[in-house]
Short mmCIF file of C-alpha atoms and ligand atoms in Angstrom, two decimals:
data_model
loop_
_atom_site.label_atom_id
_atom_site.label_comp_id
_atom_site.label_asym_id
_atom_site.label_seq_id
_atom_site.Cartn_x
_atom_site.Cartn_y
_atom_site.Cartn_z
CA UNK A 246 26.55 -8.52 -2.50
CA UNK A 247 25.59 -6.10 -5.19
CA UNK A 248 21.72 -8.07 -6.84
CA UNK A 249 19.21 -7.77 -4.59
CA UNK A 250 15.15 -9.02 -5.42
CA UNK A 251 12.65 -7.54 -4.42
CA UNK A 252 8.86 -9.42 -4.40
CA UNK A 253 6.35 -6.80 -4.05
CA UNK A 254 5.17 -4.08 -6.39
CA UNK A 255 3.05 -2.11 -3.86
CA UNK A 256 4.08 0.72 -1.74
CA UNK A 257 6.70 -1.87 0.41
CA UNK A 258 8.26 -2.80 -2.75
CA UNK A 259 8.48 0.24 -4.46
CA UNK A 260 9.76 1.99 -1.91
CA UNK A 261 12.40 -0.85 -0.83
CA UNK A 262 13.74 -1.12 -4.98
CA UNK A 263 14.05 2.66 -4.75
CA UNK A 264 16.02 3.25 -2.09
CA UNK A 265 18.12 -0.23 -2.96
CA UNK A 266 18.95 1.79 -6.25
CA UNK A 267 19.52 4.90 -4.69
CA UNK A 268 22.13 2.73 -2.21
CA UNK A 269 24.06 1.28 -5.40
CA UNK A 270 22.74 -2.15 -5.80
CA UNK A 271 21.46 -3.48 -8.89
CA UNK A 272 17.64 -4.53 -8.47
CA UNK A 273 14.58 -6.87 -9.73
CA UNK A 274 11.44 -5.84 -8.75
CA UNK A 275 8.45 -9.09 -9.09
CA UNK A 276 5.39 -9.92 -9.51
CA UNK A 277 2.45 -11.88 -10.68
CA UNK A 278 3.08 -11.35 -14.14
CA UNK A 279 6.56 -10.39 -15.11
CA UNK A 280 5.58 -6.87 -16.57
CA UNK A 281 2.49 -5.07 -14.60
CA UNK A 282 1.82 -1.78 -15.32
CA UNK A 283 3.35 -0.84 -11.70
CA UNK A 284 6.88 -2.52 -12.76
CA UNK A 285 6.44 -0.54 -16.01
CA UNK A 286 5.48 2.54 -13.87
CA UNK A 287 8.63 2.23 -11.53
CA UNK A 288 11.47 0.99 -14.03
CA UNK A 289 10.95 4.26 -16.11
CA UNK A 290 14.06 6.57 -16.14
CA UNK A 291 15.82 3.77 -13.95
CA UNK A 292 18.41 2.85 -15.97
CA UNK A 293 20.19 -0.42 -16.49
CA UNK A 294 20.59 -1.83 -12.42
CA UNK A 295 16.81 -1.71 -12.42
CA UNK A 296 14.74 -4.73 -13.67
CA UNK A 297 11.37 -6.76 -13.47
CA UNK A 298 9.81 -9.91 -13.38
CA UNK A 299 8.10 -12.19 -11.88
CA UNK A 300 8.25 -13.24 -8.25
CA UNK A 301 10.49 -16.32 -9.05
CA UNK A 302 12.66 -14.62 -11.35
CA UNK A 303 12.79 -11.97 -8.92
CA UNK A 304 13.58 -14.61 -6.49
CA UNK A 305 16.43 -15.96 -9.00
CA UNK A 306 18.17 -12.60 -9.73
CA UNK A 307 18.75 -11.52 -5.96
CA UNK A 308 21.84 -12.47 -3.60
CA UNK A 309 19.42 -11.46 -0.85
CA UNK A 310 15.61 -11.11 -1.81
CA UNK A 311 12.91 -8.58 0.53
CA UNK A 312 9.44 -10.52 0.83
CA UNK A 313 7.08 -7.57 0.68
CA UNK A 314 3.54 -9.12 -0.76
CA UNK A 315 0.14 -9.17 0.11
CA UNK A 316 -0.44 -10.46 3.63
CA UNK A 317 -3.58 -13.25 2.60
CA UNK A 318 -1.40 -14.66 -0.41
CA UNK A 319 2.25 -14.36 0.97
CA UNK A 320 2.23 -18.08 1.67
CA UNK A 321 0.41 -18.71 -1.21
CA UNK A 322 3.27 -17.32 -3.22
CA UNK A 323 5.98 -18.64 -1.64
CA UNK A 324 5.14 -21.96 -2.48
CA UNK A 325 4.94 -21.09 -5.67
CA UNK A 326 9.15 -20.07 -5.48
CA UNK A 327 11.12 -22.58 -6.70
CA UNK A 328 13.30 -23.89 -3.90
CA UNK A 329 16.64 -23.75 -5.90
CA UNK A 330 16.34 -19.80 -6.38
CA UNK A 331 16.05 -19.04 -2.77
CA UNK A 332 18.29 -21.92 -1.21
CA UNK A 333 20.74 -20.55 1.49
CA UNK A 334 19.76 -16.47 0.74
CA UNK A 335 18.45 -14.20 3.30
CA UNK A 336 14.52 -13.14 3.23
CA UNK A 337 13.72 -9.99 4.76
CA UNK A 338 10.00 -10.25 5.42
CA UNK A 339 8.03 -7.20 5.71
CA UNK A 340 4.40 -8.87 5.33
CA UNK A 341 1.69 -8.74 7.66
CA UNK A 342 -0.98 -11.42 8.31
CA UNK A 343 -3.52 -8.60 7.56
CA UNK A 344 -7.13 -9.96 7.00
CA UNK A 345 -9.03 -6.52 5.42
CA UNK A 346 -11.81 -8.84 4.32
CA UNK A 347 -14.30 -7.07 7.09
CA UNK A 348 -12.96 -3.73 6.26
CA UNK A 349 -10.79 -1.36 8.43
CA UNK A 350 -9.68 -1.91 10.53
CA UNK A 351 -8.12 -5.05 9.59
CA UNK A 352 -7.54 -8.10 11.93
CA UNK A 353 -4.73 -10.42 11.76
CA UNK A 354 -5.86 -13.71 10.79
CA UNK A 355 -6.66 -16.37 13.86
CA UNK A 356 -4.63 -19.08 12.13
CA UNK A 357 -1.06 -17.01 12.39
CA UNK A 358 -1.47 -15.28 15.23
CA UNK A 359 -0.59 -16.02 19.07
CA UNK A 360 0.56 -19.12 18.89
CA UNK A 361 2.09 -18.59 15.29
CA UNK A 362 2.70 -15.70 13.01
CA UNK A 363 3.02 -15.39 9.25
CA UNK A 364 7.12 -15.10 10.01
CA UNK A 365 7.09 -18.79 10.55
CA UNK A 366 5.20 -20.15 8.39
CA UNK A 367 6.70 -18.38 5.81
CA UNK A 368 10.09 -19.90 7.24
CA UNK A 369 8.38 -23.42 7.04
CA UNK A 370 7.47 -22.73 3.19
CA UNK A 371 11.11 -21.52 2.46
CA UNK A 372 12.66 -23.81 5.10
CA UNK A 373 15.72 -23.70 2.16
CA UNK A 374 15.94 -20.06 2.95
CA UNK A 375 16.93 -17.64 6.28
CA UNK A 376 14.16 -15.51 6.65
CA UNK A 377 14.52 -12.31 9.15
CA UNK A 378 10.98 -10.33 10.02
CA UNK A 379 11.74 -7.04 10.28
CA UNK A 380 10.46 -3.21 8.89
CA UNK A 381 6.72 -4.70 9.85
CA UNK A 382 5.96 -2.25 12.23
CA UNK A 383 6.51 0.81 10.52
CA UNK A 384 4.85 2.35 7.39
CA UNK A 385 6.45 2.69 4.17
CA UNK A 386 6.41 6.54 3.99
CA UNK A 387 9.35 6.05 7.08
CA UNK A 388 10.90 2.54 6.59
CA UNK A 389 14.10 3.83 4.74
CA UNK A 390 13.76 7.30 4.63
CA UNK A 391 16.41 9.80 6.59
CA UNK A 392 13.98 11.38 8.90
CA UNK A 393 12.57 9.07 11.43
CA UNK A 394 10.09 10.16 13.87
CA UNK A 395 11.13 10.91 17.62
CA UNK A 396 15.06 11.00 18.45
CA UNK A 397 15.48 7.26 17.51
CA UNK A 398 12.88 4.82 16.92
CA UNK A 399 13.35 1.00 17.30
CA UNK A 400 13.20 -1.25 14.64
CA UNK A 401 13.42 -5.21 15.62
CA UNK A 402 14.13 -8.37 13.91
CA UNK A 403 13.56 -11.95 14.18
CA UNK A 404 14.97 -14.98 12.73
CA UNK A 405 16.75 -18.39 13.03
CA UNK A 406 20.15 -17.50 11.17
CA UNK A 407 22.68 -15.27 12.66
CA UNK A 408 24.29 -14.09 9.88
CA UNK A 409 20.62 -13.80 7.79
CA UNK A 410 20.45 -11.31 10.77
CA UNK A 411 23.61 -9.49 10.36
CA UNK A 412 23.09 -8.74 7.00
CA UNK A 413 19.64 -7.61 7.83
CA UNK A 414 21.22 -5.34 10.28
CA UNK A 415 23.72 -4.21 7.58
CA UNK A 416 20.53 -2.68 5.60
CA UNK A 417 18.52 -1.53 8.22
CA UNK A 418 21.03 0.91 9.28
CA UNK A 419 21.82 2.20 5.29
CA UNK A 420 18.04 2.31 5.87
CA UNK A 421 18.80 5.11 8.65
CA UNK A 422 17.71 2.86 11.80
CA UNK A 423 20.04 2.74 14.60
CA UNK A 424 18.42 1.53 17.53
CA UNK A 425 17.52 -2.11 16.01
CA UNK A 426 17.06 -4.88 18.90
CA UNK A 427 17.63 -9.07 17.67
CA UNK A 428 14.36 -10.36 19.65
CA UNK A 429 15.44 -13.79 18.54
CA UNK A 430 14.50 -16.56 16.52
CA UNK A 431 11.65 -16.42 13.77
CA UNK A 432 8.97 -17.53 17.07
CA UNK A 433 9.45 -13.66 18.27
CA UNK A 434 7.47 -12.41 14.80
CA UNK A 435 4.82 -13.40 16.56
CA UNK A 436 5.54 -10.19 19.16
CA UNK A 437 5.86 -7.02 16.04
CA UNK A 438 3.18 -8.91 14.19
CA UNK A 439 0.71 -8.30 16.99
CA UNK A 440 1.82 -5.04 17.00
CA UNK A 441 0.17 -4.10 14.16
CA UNK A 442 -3.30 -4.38 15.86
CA UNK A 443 -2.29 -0.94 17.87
CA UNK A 444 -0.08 -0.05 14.83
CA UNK A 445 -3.64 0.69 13.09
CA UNK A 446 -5.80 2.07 15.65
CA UNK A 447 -2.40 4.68 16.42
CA UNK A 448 -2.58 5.41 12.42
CA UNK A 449 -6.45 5.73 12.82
CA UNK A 450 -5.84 7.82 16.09
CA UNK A 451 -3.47 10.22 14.53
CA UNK A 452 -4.57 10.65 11.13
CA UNK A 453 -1.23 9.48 9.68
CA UNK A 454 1.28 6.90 9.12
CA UNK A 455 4.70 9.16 10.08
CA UNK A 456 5.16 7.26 13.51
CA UNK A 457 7.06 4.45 14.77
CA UNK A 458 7.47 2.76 18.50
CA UNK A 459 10.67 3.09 21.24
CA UNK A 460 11.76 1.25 23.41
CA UNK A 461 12.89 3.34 26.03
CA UNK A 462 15.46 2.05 28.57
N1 LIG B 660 1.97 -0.31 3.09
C1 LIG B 660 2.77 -0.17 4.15
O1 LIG B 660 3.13 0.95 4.55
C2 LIG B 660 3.24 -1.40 4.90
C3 LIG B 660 4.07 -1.25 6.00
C4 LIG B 660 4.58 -2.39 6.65
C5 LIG B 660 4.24 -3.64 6.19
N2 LIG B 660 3.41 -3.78 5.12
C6 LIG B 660 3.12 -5.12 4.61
O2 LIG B 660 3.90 -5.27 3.42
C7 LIG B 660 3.19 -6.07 2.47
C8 LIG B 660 3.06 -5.28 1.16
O3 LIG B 660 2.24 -4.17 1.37
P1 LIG B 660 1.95 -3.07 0.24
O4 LIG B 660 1.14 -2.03 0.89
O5 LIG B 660 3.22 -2.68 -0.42
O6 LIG B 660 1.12 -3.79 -0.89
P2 LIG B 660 0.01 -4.95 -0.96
O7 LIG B 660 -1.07 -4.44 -1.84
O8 LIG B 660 -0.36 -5.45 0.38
O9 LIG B 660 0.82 -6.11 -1.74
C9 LIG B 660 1.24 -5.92 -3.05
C10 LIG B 660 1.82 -7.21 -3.60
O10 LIG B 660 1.00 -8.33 -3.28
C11 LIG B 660 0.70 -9.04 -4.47
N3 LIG B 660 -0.71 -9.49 -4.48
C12 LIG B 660 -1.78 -8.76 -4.28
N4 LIG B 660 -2.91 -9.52 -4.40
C13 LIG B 660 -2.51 -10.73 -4.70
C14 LIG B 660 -3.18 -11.93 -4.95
N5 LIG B 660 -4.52 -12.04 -4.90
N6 LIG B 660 -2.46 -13.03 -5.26
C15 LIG B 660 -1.11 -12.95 -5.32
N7 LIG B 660 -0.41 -11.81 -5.06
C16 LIG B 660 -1.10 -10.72 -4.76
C17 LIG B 660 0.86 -8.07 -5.61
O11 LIG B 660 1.22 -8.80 -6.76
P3 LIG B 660 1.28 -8.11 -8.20
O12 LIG B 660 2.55 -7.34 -8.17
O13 LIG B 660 1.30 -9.22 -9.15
O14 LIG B 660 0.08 -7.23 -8.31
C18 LIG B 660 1.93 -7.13 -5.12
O15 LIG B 660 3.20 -7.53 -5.54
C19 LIG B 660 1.84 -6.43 3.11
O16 LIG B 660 1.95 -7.71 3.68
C20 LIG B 660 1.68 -5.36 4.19
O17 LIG B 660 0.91 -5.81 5.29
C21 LIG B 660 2.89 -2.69 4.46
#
């Protein structure tokens, strides 16, 4: 697998395209619009494995695609993918169902939460597709860089296709994670999505992102 998509132009998807480089592959970064002045921001000095466009060309270009979008519109735009460009590929789905409408701090919204989480409904909208929640309970500044905080954090992941999973597990470890626990199918989302609700309040308790949770056992 060397093309890899990422949807997303924030901090997630910035920081996922960067390191994807950095790792060899050839990446598209999407968006909205094809060409936003973030895409044009990040594809300076890249050279020729870096490209942009929009979320379903994005969606076209990659063997394996990272879903890293706005919580409140993530469903929103995968509806908007055509099926054909993400039939059978692996979906590594870093949004949260993040409501910031009220201000901080946020709350996740009542409709994907408990008894649902944004994991599966995302699966339901891309039910062509083997999506794997994972790299949702950490912040960007750590997700894929070499120093993780404590002596080895946990990172999970959830999803319906075993080998969707393995290759998620392939990247989270060139990611630097090595204590990574398979909580199951997509259902368990709904467990590191309602971690975000302490996720926050540790962030607001600290005064910083740099942290991550571990399971010790
Ligand atoms: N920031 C973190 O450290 C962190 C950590 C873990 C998980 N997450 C989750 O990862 C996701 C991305 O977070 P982020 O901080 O990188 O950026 P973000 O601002 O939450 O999302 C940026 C992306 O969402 C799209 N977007 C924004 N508003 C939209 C709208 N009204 N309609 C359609 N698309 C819209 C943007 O499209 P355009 O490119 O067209 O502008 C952009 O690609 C979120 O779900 C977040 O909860 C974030």
């Amino acid at each position: 697998m060397k093309k890899l998509g990422v949807l997303g132009t924030g901090m997630v998807g910035t920081t996922i395209a960067n390191k994807l480089l950095e790792l060899g592959y050839e990446v598209m970064m999407g968006s909205r619009t094809a060409s936003n002045d973030k895409q044009k921001a990040w594809i300076l000095n890249k050279g020729d494995k870096a490209h942009i466009g929009t979320f379903d060309q994005a969606a076209a270009f990659g063997e394996l695609l990272f879903y890293c979008v706005k919580g409140d519109t993530a469903v929103q735009i995968a509806k908007s993918l055509t099926p054909s460009n993400i039939k059978g590929k692996t979906i590594i789905d870093i949004s949260n169902p993040l409501d910031f409408s009220k201000g901080m701090p946020p709350f996740l919204a009542p409709a994907l939460t408990n008894t649902n989480s944004l994991g599966e409904e995302l699966q339901k909208v891309m039910s062509e597709a083997h999506l794997v929640k994972s790299l949702n309970i950490v912040s960007s500044t750590i997700m894929v860089s070499e120093y993780k905080p404590g002596d080895s954090p946990t990172m999970f992941i959830s999803g319906n296709n075993a080998d969707a999973k393995q290759e998620t597990m392939h990247l989270l470890k060139a990611f630097g994670w090595k204590d990574i626990i398979d909580l199951g199918d997509i259902t368990t989302a709904r467990g590191t999505e309602m971690l975000l609700p302490l996720w926050v309040r540790t962030m607001q308790t600290l005064g910083h992102p740099n942290f991550a949770f571990t399971v010790s056992r």
